[in-house]
Amino acid sequence: MKPFQSEPPYGLTAPAAPITQAFSGARTVDFLLIGGGYGGLLTAIDLAERGAQVVVLEAADIGAGGSGRNHGQCIPVFRYLDPAVLPAKGAELLANAGALVFDRIRQYDMQCEAVQKGTLTAAYNKRTLATTRSAHAKYNGLGKSDRYYDADEIASLTGTRKFSGGWAHREGGHVNPLAYVRELARVALSLGVEIFTKSPMVGMTRQPGGWQVRTPDGEIHAKVVGLTTDAYSNGSIPGSLTKGFFPLTSYAVASRPLTADQRSAVMPSGMNFGDTHHDPMFFRIDASGRIITGGLREPGRGTRFDYTAAFMTRRLGAIWPVLADLQWDHMWTGVVSMALDQTPSIQKLDDGLWALSGWSGRGVPTSAALSRAFARTLEDPAKGLSYWPQRTPPQVIARGLLGSMVQLCRGPYNQMRDKLES
């Protein structure tokens, strides 16, 4: 096997994480967030902007979990964005998720290699022309997309004539995800949020007026506790939360920086790319010219580096011949929490104890919307209902087995479906 880096390249260019310490002693606060990823930090920022006293506990370092290991794409397109089902405020938040991400980045001058040139979805056959036209109509109606692109326009945007049409969500884009979460921590600290790293929760007890949360070296009494650990929950997190989703392992690969010729030929529009195969391909090109792509790990892809690198080069080279000899340097994995309905949820575990869980992918834009709804729920559950539904955690039966079966069967099944359509 060729040597490769088993960590993402994000740390090569991300700003250093702000200086934080492990928690010790005793503290009393209004709101305590457990988990210092996107969900916890964005919720903390929202609460602090409204004057609340907030503490965030992170078991490891900022960016150690999914927030620092994802693909970095902001794709604000959601199957569950349905104004007929969601509360009006929640539907509006979700519709504006892309804008929420990049507006906050600009507001606080976050240094996270942010690019907001849109997210392109390209159609390759009659079936996907119909599905992309339907998606375009939905987001065009929300004011998030312009006209539907014909084959010539798609060729100009992508640099290839392999696609016959498509559309773009103009508020999509991408970030360096590790830089983004570190910058969120910096912003939270500037607003008065206290962040403690290397401070795992080791126990929790209900007490009059709130909750006592214990760490290895201290305890915090909080009126309201929000759990935002999701797929990276440790053993002290209530089992009712972790049983509400099934875990999946995702992978990502990063190429060597493209040459000038390759960079000018591949996605000259600067948009994120996604196609409409059953076995979809999506990627972005980062600030250093690397292609970042990936998916759910399978027996081959995401498991064996040589196989994965060859597969990705072959797949990309078939569309952009200039990438026929593309080389790869990084492959890494992360954990995804998948809800049965693929919809994130705000869950009531007990009085004053809430969880935000089931991201089901697309954490960059989803966290921007759901964290605001979560903050309103922590402040006042009754008012929170006008932002997002609240439910008790669902129970996924045989969650480990279900996750294993999805990882084993999903890829080959979708590849077979694509072959039957070709």
CSV table of C-alpha atoms in Angstrom, one decimal:
chain,number,residue,atom,x,y,z
A,1,MET,CA,0.0,0.0,0.0
A,2,LYS,CA,1.2,3.5,-0.8
A,3,PRO,CA,1.9,5.7,2.2
A,4,PHE,CA,-0.8,8.2,2.9
A,5,GLN,CA,-1.7,10.7,5.6
A,6,SER,CA,-4.5,9.3,7.8
A,7,GLU,CA,-5.6,12.8,9.0
A,8,PRO,CA,-7.2,15.5,6.8
A,9,PRO,CA,-5.0,18.3,5.4
A,10,TYR,CA,-7.1,21.0,7.1
A,11,GLY,CA,-4.6,21.6,9.9
A,12,LEU,CA,-1.9,22.6,7.4
A,13,THR,CA,-3.7,25.9,6.8
A,14,ALA,CA,-6.2,26.3,9.6
A,15,PRO,CA,-5.6,29.0,12.3
A,16,ALA,CA,-4.5,27.6,15.7
A,17,ALA,CA,-7.3,26.7,18.1
A,18,PRO,CA,-7.9,29.3,20.8
A,19,ILE,CA,-6.2,28.6,24.1
A,20,THR,CA,-8.5,26.7,26.4
A,21,GLN,CA,-8.1,24.7,29.6
A,22,ALA,CA,-9.6,21.7,31.2
A,23,PHE,CA,-12.3,22.4,33.7
A,24,SER,CA,-11.7,22.1,37.4
A,25,GLY,CA,-13.5,23.4,40.5
A,26,ALA,CA,-17.2,24.2,40.7
A,27,ARG,CA,-19.4,26.6,38.7
A,28,THR,CA,-23.1,27.6,38.4
A,29,VAL,CA,-24.4,28.8,35.0
A,30,ASP,CA,-27.6,29.3,33.1
A,31,PHE,CA,-26.8,27.0,30.1
A,32,LEU,CA,-24.3,24.2,29.7
A,33,LEU,CA,-23.6,22.7,26.3
A,34,ILE,CA,-21.9,19.3,26.2
A,35,GLY,CA,-19.9,19.0,23.0
A,36,GLY,CA,-17.7,21.7,21.4
A,37,GLY,CA,-18.5,21.0,17.7
A,38,TYR,CA,-20.7,23.0,15.4
A,39,GLY,CA,-23.9,22.3,17.2
A,40,GLY,CA,-22.6,23.2,20.7
A,41,LEU,CA,-20.6,26.3,19.7
A,42,LEU,CA,-23.2,27.8,17.4
A,43,THR,CA,-25.9,27.3,20.1
A,44,ALA,CA,-23.6,28.9,22.6
A,45,ILE,CA,-22.9,31.8,20.3
A,46,ASP,CA,-26.6,32.4,19.8
A,47,LEU,CA,-27.4,32.3,23.5
A,48,ALA,CA,-24.4,34.5,24.4
A,49,GLU,CA,-25.5,37.1,21.7
A,50,ARG,CA,-28.7,37.4,23.8
A,51,GLY,CA,-26.8,37.9,27.0
A,52,ALA,CA,-26.9,34.4,28.5
A,53,GLN,CA,-24.2,32.9,30.7
A,54,VAL,CA,-23.0,29.8,28.8
A,55,VAL,CA,-20.4,27.1,29.4
A,56,VAL,CA,-19.3,24.5,26.8
A,57,LEU,CA,-17.6,21.3,27.8
A,58,GLU,CA,-15.6,19.4,25.1
A,59,ALA,CA,-14.2,16.0,25.9
A,60,ALA,CA,-11.2,16.3,23.6
A,61,ASP,CA,-9.9,19.3,21.6
A,62,ILE,CA,-11.9,21.7,19.4
A,63,GLY,CA,-12.4,20.0,16.1
A,64,ALA,CA,-11.5,16.5,17.2
A,65,GLY,CA,-14.8,15.1,16.2
A,66,GLY,CA,-17.0,15.3,13.1
A,67,SER,CA,-16.8,19.1,13.0
A,68,GLY,CA,-13.1,19.0,12.2
A,69,ARG,CA,-13.2,15.9,9.9
A,70,ASN,CA,-16.1,16.4,7.5
A,71,HIS,CA,-15.8,17.2,3.8
A,72,GLY,CA,-16.3,21.0,4.4
A,73,GLN,CA,-19.1,21.4,1.9
A,74,CYS,CA,-22.1,23.6,2.6
A,75,ILE,CA,-24.9,22.1,0.6
A,76,PRO,CA,-28.1,23.8,1.8
A,77,VAL,CA,-30.4,21.4,0.0
A,78,PHE,CA,-32.7,19.3,2.3
A,79,ARG,CA,-35.2,16.6,1.6
A,80,TYR,CA,-37.1,17.5,4.7
A,81,LEU,CA,-37.5,21.2,4.0
A,82,ASP,CA,-41.3,21.1,3.8
A,83,PRO,CA,-43.2,24.2,4.9
A,84,ALA,CA,-46.3,22.1,5.1
A,85,VAL,CA,-44.7,20.0,7.9
A,86,LEU,CA,-42.2,22.2,9.7
A,87,PRO,CA,-43.1,25.2,11.8
A,88,ALA,CA,-42.8,28.4,9.7
A,89,LYS,CA,-39.8,29.7,11.5
A,90,GLY,CA,-38.0,26.4,11.2
A,91,ALA,CA,-38.7,26.2,7.5
A,92,GLU,CA,-37.4,29.7,7.1
A,93,LEU,CA,-34.2,28.9,9.0
A,94,LEU,CA,-33.6,25.8,6.9
A,95,ALA,CA,-34.3,27.6,3.7
A,96,ASN,CA,-31.7,30.2,4.7
A,97,ALA,CA,-29.1,27.8,6.1
A,98,GLY,CA,-26.5,28.6,3.5
A,99,ALA,CA,-26.8,32.3,4.1
A,100,LEU,CA,-26.7,31.8,7.9
A,101,VAL,CA,-23.3,30.1,7.6
A,102,PHE,CA,-21.6,32.6,5.4
A,103,ASP,CA,-23.3,35.7,6.9
A,104,ARG,CA,-21.9,34.7,10.3
A,105,ILE,CA,-18.5,34.1,8.8
A,106,ARG,CA,-18.5,37.5,7.3
A,107,GLN,CA,-19.9,39.1,10.5
A,108,TYR,CA,-17.1,37.8,12.7
A,109,ASP,CA,-14.4,37.8,10.0
A,110,MET,CA,-13.7,34.1,10.4
A,111,GLN,CA,-10.6,32.9,8.7
A,112,CYS,CA,-11.8,29.6,7.4
A,113,GLU,CA,-11.1,29.6,3.6
A,114,ALA,CA,-14.8,30.3,3.0
A,115,VAL,CA,-16.0,30.2,-0.6
A,116,GLN,CA,-19.6,30.9,-1.4
A,117,LYS,CA,-19.9,30.4,-5.2
A,118,GLY,CA,-22.8,28.0,-5.1
A,119,THR,CA,-23.5,24.3,-5.1
A,120,LEU,CA,-24.0,22.7,-8.5
A,121,THR,CA,-26.1,19.6,-9.1
A,122,ALA,CA,-25.5,18.1,-12.6
A,123,ALA,CA,-27.9,15.7,-14.4
A,124,TYR,CA,-26.6,12.9,-16.7
A,125,ASN,CA,-29.7,11.2,-18.1
A,126,LYS,CA,-33.5,11.7,-18.6
A,127,ARG,CA,-34.4,10.5,-15.1
A,128,THR,CA,-32.0,12.9,-13.4
A,129,LEU,CA,-33.0,15.8,-15.7
A,130,ALA,CA,-36.5,15.4,-14.2
A,131,THR,CA,-35.3,15.1,-10.6
A,132,THR,CA,-33.0,18.1,-10.9
A,133,ARG,CA,-35.7,20.2,-12.5
A,134,SER,CA,-38.0,19.3,-9.6
A,135,ALA,CA,-35.3,20.3,-7.1
A,136,HIS,CA,-34.5,23.5,-9.0
A,137,ALA,CA,-38.2,24.5,-9.0
A,138,LYS,CA,-38.4,24.1,-5.3
A,139,TYR,CA,-35.4,26.2,-4.5
A,140,ASN,CA,-36.1,28.7,-7.3
A,141,GLY,CA,-39.4,29.2,-5.6
A,142,LEU,CA,-37.6,30.0,-2.4
A,143,GLY,CA,-35.4,32.5,-4.2
A,144,LYS,CA,-32.2,30.4,-3.8
A,145,SER,CA,-31.6,29.5,-7.4
A,146,ASP,CA,-31.7,31.2,-10.8
A,147,ARG,CA,-32.5,29.6,-14.1
A,148,TYR,CA,-32.1,25.9,-14.9
A,149,TYR,CA,-28.9,25.4,-16.8
A,150,ASP,CA,-28.8,23.7,-20.2
A,151,ALA,CA,-26.0,21.5,-21.5
A,152,ASP,CA,-23.9,24.4,-22.8
A,153,GLU,CA,-24.2,26.3,-19.6
A,154,ILE,CA,-23.3,23.2,-17.5
A,155,ALA,CA,-20.3,22.6,-19.7
A,156,SER,CA,-19.1,26.2,-19.1
A,157,LEU,CA,-19.5,25.9,-15.3
A,158,THR,CA,-18.0,22.4,-15.0
A,159,GLY,CA,-15.5,22.2,-17.8
A,160,THR,CA,-17.0,19.0,-19.2
A,161,ARG,CA,-19.8,18.0,-21.6
A,162,LYS,CA,-20.7,14.8,-19.7
A,163,PHE,CA,-23.8,16.4,-18.3
A,164,SER,CA,-27.0,17.5,-20.0
A,165,GLY,CA,-28.4,20.0,-17.5
A,166,GLY,CA,-28.5,21.0,-13.9
A,167,TRP,CA,-29.0,23.8,-11.4
A,168,ALA,CA,-27.1,25.6,-8.6
A,169,HIS,CA,-28.1,26.7,-5.1
A,170,ARG,CA,-26.4,30.1,-5.1
A,171,GLU,CA,-26.0,30.2,-1.3
A,172,GLY,CA,-23.9,27.0,-1.1
A,173,GLY,CA,-20.2,26.9,-0.9
A,174,HIS,CA,-17.4,25.4,1.2
A,175,VAL,CA,-15.1,26.0,4.1
A,176,ASN,CA,-12.0,24.5,5.8
A,177,PRO,CA,-14.1,22.6,8.4
A,178,LEU,CA,-11.4,22.5,11.1
A,179,ALA,CA,-10.7,26.2,10.6
A,180,TYR,CA,-14.4,26.9,10.8
A,181,VAL,CA,-14.9,25.1,14.1
A,182,ARG,CA,-11.8,26.7,15.6
A,183,GLU,CA,-13.0,30.1,14.5
A,184,LEU,CA,-16.5,29.4,16.0
A,185,ALA,CA,-14.7,28.7,19.3
A,186,ARG,CA,-12.8,32.0,19.0
A,187,VAL,CA,-16.1,33.9,18.4
A,188,ALA,CA,-17.8,32.2,21.3
A,189,LEU,CA,-15.0,33.1,23.7
A,190,SER,CA,-15.1,36.7,22.5
A,191,LEU,CA,-18.8,36.8,23.5
A,192,GLY,CA,-18.1,35.6,27.0
A,193,VAL,CA,-18.8,31.9,26.5
A,194,GLU,CA,-16.5,29.7,28.7
A,195,ILE,CA,-15.1,26.8,26.8
A,196,PHE,CA,-13.3,23.9,28.5
A,197,THR,CA,-11.5,21.2,26.5
A,198,LYS,CA,-10.2,17.8,27.6
A,199,SER,CA,-13.2,17.9,30.0
A,200,PRO,CA,-15.4,14.9,29.4
A,201,MET,CA,-18.7,14.6,31.2
A,202,VAL,CA,-18.4,11.6,33.5
A,203,GLY,CA,-21.7,11.9,35.3
A,204,MET,CA,-25.0,13.8,35.5
A,205,THR,CA,-27.5,14.1,38.3
A,206,ARG,CA,-30.8,15.8,38.5
A,207,GLN,CA,-31.0,18.4,41.3
A,208,PRO,CA,-33.5,21.1,42.4
A,209,GLY,CA,-33.4,23.9,39.8
A,210,GLY,CA,-31.3,22.1,37.2
A,211,TRP,CA,-28.6,19.5,36.7
A,212,GLN,CA,-25.2,18.7,38.2
A,213,VAL,CA,-22.7,17.7,35.6
A,214,ARG,CA,-19.4,16.1,36.7
A,215,THR,CA,-16.0,16.1,34.9
A,216,PRO,CA,-12.9,14.4,36.2
A,217,ASP,CA,-11.8,17.5,38.1
A,218,GLY,CA,-15.0,19.4,38.9
A,219,GLU,CA,-18.7,19.9,38.7
A,220,ILE,CA,-21.0,22.4,37.1
A,221,HIS,CA,-24.6,23.2,38.1
A,222,ALA,CA,-26.7,24.4,35.2
A,223,LYS,CA,-30.3,25.3,34.9
A,224,VAL,CA,-30.5,23.8,31.5
A,225,VAL,CA,-28.2,21.3,29.8
A,226,GLY,CA,-28.0,20.8,26.0
A,227,LEU,CA,-26.3,17.6,24.7
A,228,THR,CA,-24.6,18.2,21.3
A,229,THR,CA,-22.2,15.3,21.2
A,230,ASP,CA,-24.3,13.3,18.7
A,231,ALA,CA,-22.2,10.5,17.0
A,232,TYR,CA,-19.3,11.3,19.2
A,233,SER,CA,-21.1,10.6,22.5
A,234,ASN,CA,-19.2,8.8,25.3
A,235,GLY,CA,-20.5,6.3,27.7
A,236,SER,CA,-21.8,9.0,30.2
A,237,ILE,CA,-24.3,10.4,27.6
A,238,PRO,CA,-27.8,9.0,28.3
A,239,GLY,CA,-28.4,5.8,26.3
A,240,SER,CA,-31.8,7.1,25.2
A,241,LEU,CA,-29.9,9.6,23.0
A,242,THR,CA,-27.4,7.3,21.5
A,243,LYS,CA,-30.1,4.7,20.7
A,244,GLY,CA,-32.0,7.3,18.7
A,245,PHE,CA,-29.7,7.0,15.6
A,246,PHE,CA,-27.5,4.4,13.9
A,247,PRO,CA,-23.8,5.2,13.4
A,248,LEU,CA,-22.2,5.1,10.0
A,249,THR,CA,-18.5,5.5,9.2
A,250,SER,CA,-17.7,8.0,6.5
A,251,TYR,CA,-14.5,8.5,4.7
A,252,ALA,CA,-12.8,11.3,2.8
A,253,VAL,CA,-9.8,11.6,0.5
A,254,ALA,CA,-7.7,14.6,-0.5
A,255,SER,CA,-5.7,14.8,-3.7
A,256,ARG,CA,-2.4,16.4,-4.3
A,257,PRO,CA,-2.8,20.1,-5.3
A,258,LEU,CA,-4.0,20.3,-8.9
A,259,THR,CA,-1.7,21.8,-11.5
A,260,ALA,CA,-2.6,25.1,-13.1
A,261,ASP,CA,-3.9,23.3,-16.2
A,262,GLN,CA,-6.0,20.9,-14.1
A,263,ARG,CA,-7.4,23.7,-12.0
A,264,SER,CA,-8.5,25.8,-15.0
A,265,ALA,CA,-10.1,22.8,-16.6
A,266,VAL,CA,-12.0,21.3,-13.6
A,267,MET,CA,-15.0,23.3,-12.2
A,268,PRO,CA,-13.8,26.7,-13.4
A,269,SER,CA,-16.9,28.2,-11.8
A,270,GLY,CA,-15.5,27.4,-8.4
A,271,MET,CA,-18.7,25.8,-7.3
A,272,ASN,CA,-19.1,22.6,-5.3
A,273,PHE,CA,-19.9,19.7,-7.6
A,274,GLY,CA,-22.5,17.0,-7.1
A,275,ASP,CA,-24.0,14.6,-9.6
A,276,THR,CA,-27.2,12.6,-9.6
A,277,HIS,CA,-26.1,9.0,-9.8
A,278,HIS,CA,-27.6,6.6,-7.3
A,279,ASP,CA,-24.0,6.2,-6.3
A,280,PRO,CA,-23.3,9.9,-6.3
A,281,MET,CA,-20.1,11.7,-6.7
A,282,PHE,CA,-19.5,15.1,-5.0
A,283,PHE,CA,-16.4,17.1,-4.4
A,284,ARG,CA,-15.0,20.5,-3.8
A,285,ILE,CA,-11.6,22.1,-4.5
A,286,ASP,CA,-10.0,23.6,-1.5
A,287,ALA,CA,-7.9,26.8,-1.2
A,288,SER,CA,-4.7,24.8,-1.9
A,289,GLY,CA,-6.1,23.2,-5.0
A,290,ARG,CA,-6.8,19.8,-3.6
A,291,ILE,CA,-9.9,17.8,-4.5
A,292,ILE,CA,-11.8,16.8,-1.4
A,293,THR,CA,-14.3,14.0,-1.9
A,294,GLY,CA,-15.6,10.8,-0.2
A,295,GLY,CA,-18.7,9.1,1.0
A,296,LEU,CA,-19.8,6.2,3.3
A,297,ARG,CA,-17.1,3.6,3.8
A,298,GLU,CA,-17.5,0.3,2.1
A,299,PRO,CA,-15.5,-2.9,2.0
A,300,GLY,CA,-13.2,-1.3,-0.7
A,301,ARG,CA,-13.8,2.4,-0.8
A,302,GLY,CA,-12.7,4.2,2.3
A,303,THR,CA,-11.2,1.0,3.7
A,304,ARG,CA,-8.1,0.4,1.4
A,305,PHE,CA,-6.2,3.5,0.3
A,306,ASP,CA,-4.8,2.1,-2.9
A,307,TYR,CA,-8.3,0.9,-4.0
A,308,THR,CA,-9.9,4.1,-3.0
A,309,ALA,CA,-7.3,6.3,-4.7
A,310,ALA,CA,-7.5,4.3,-8.0
A,311,PHE,CA,-11.3,4.3,-8.0
A,312,MET,CA,-11.5,8.1,-7.5
A,313,THR,CA,-8.9,8.8,-10.2
A,314,ARG,CA,-10.7,6.5,-12.6
A,315,ARG,CA,-14.0,8.1,-11.9
A,316,LEU,CA,-12.9,11.7,-12.1
A,317,GLY,CA,-10.7,11.0,-15.1
A,318,ALA,CA,-13.6,9.6,-17.0
A,319,ILE,CA,-15.3,13.0,-16.8
A,320,TRP,CA,-12.3,15.3,-16.8
A,321,PRO,CA,-9.5,13.6,-18.8
A,322,VAL,CA,-7.0,16.1,-17.4
A,323,LEU,CA,-7.3,14.2,-14.1
A,324,ALA,CA,-6.4,10.8,-15.5
A,325,ASP,CA,-3.2,10.7,-13.5
A,326,LEU,CA,-4.5,12.4,-10.3
A,327,GLN,CA,-2.6,11.4,-7.2
A,328,TRP,CA,-4.0,11.3,-3.6
A,329,ASP,CA,-2.2,11.9,-0.3
A,330,HIS,CA,-4.8,11.8,2.5
A,331,MET,CA,-7.6,9.4,3.5
A,332,TRP,CA,-9.4,9.6,6.8
A,333,THR,CA,-12.6,8.6,8.5
A,334,GLY,CA,-15.3,10.0,10.7
A,335,VAL,CA,-18.6,8.9,12.3
A,336,VAL,CA,-22.1,10.0,11.1
A,337,SER,CA,-25.3,9.8,13.1
A,338,MET,CA,-28.1,8.7,10.8
A,339,ALA,CA,-31.6,9.1,11.9
A,340,LEU,CA,-34.2,6.7,10.6
A,341,ASP,CA,-36.0,9.5,8.8
A,342,GLN,CA,-32.7,11.2,7.9
A,343,THR,CA,-33.9,14.3,9.7
A,344,PRO,CA,-32.1,16.0,12.7
A,345,SER,CA,-34.2,16.4,15.8
A,346,ILE,CA,-34.5,18.3,19.0
A,347,GLN,CA,-35.1,15.8,21.7
A,348,LYS,CA,-36.4,16.2,25.3
A,349,LEU,CA,-34.7,13.7,27.6
A,350,ASP,CA,-36.0,15.2,30.9
A,351,ASP,CA,-37.0,18.6,32.3
A,352,GLY,CA,-34.1,21.0,31.5
A,353,LEU,CA,-32.2,18.3,29.6
A,354,TRP,CA,-32.3,18.5,25.8
A,355,ALA,CA,-30.3,17.0,22.9
A,356,LEU,CA,-29.7,18.0,19.3
A,357,SER,CA,-29.1,14.8,17.4
A,358,GLY,CA,-29.3,12.9,14.1
A,359,TRP,CA,-27.4,15.3,11.8
A,360,SER,CA,-27.5,12.6,9.0
A,361,GLY,CA,-24.9,14.4,7.0
A,362,ARG,CA,-24.6,18.0,5.7
A,363,GLY,CA,-23.6,19.3,9.2
A,364,VAL,CA,-22.2,22.6,8.0
A,365,PRO,CA,-25.5,24.2,6.9
A,366,THR,CA,-27.8,22.1,9.1
A,367,SER,CA,-26.0,23.2,12.3
A,368,ALA,CA,-26.4,26.8,11.4
A,369,ALA,CA,-30.2,26.5,11.2
A,370,LEU,CA,-30.8,23.9,13.9
A,371,SER,CA,-28.6,25.5,16.5
A,372,ARG,CA,-30.7,28.6,16.4
A,373,ALA,CA,-33.9,26.5,16.9
A,374,PHE,CA,-32.1,24.6,19.7
A,375,ALA,CA,-31.1,27.8,21.5
A,376,ARG,CA,-34.7,29.1,21.4
A,377,THR,CA,-35.8,25.7,22.8
A,378,LEU,CA,-33.3,25.8,25.7
A,379,GLU,CA,-34.5,29.4,26.5
A,380,ASP,CA,-38.2,28.5,26.5
A,381,PRO,CA,-39.4,25.1,25.3
A,382,ALA,CA,-42.9,26.5,24.5
A,383,LYS,CA,-41.5,29.2,22.2
A,384,GLY,CA,-39.0,26.6,20.8
A,385,LEU,CA,-41.9,24.7,19.3
A,386,SER,CA,-42.5,27.6,16.8
A,387,TYR,CA,-39.0,26.8,15.5
A,388,TRP,CA,-38.7,23.0,15.4
A,389,PRO,CA,-40.6,20.0,16.5
A,390,GLN,CA,-39.6,18.4,19.8
A,391,ARG,CA,-39.8,14.7,20.5
A,392,THR,CA,-38.6,12.0,22.8
A,393,PRO,CA,-35.6,10.1,21.4
A,394,PRO,CA,-36.6,7.3,19.0
A,395,GLN,CA,-35.3,3.8,19.6
A,396,VAL,CA,-33.4,2.3,16.7
A,397,ILE,CA,-33.5,-1.5,17.1
A,398,ALA,CA,-30.2,-3.3,16.4
A,399,ARG,CA,-28.6,0.0,15.5
A,400,GLY,CA,-25.1,-1.4,15.1
A,401,LEU,CA,-26.3,-4.2,12.8
A,402,LEU,CA,-28.3,-1.8,10.8
A,403,GLY,CA,-25.3,0.5,10.3
A,404,SER,CA,-23.1,-2.5,9.3
A,405,MET,CA,-25.7,-3.6,6.7
A,406,VAL,CA,-26.0,-0.1,5.2
A,407,GLN,CA,-22.2,0.1,4.9
A,408,LEU,CA,-21.9,-3.3,3.3
A,409,CYS,CA,-24.8,-3.2,0.9
A,410,ARG,CA,-25.6,0.5,0.0
A,411,GLY,CA,-22.6,1.1,-2.3
A,412,PRO,CA,-22.8,-2.1,-4.4
A,413,TYR,CA,-26.6,-1.8,-4.7
A,414,ASN,CA,-26.5,1.8,-6.0
A,415,GLN,CA,-23.7,0.9,-8.4
A,416,MET,CA,-25.8,-1.9,-9.8
A,417,ARG,CA,-28.7,0.6,-10.2
A,418,ASP,CA,-26.5,3.0,-12.1
A,419,LYS,CA,-25.3,0.2,-14.4
A,420,LEU,CA,-28.8,-0.8,-15.2
A,421,GLU,CA,-29.6,2.8,-16.2
A,422,SER,CA,-26.5,3.3,-18.4
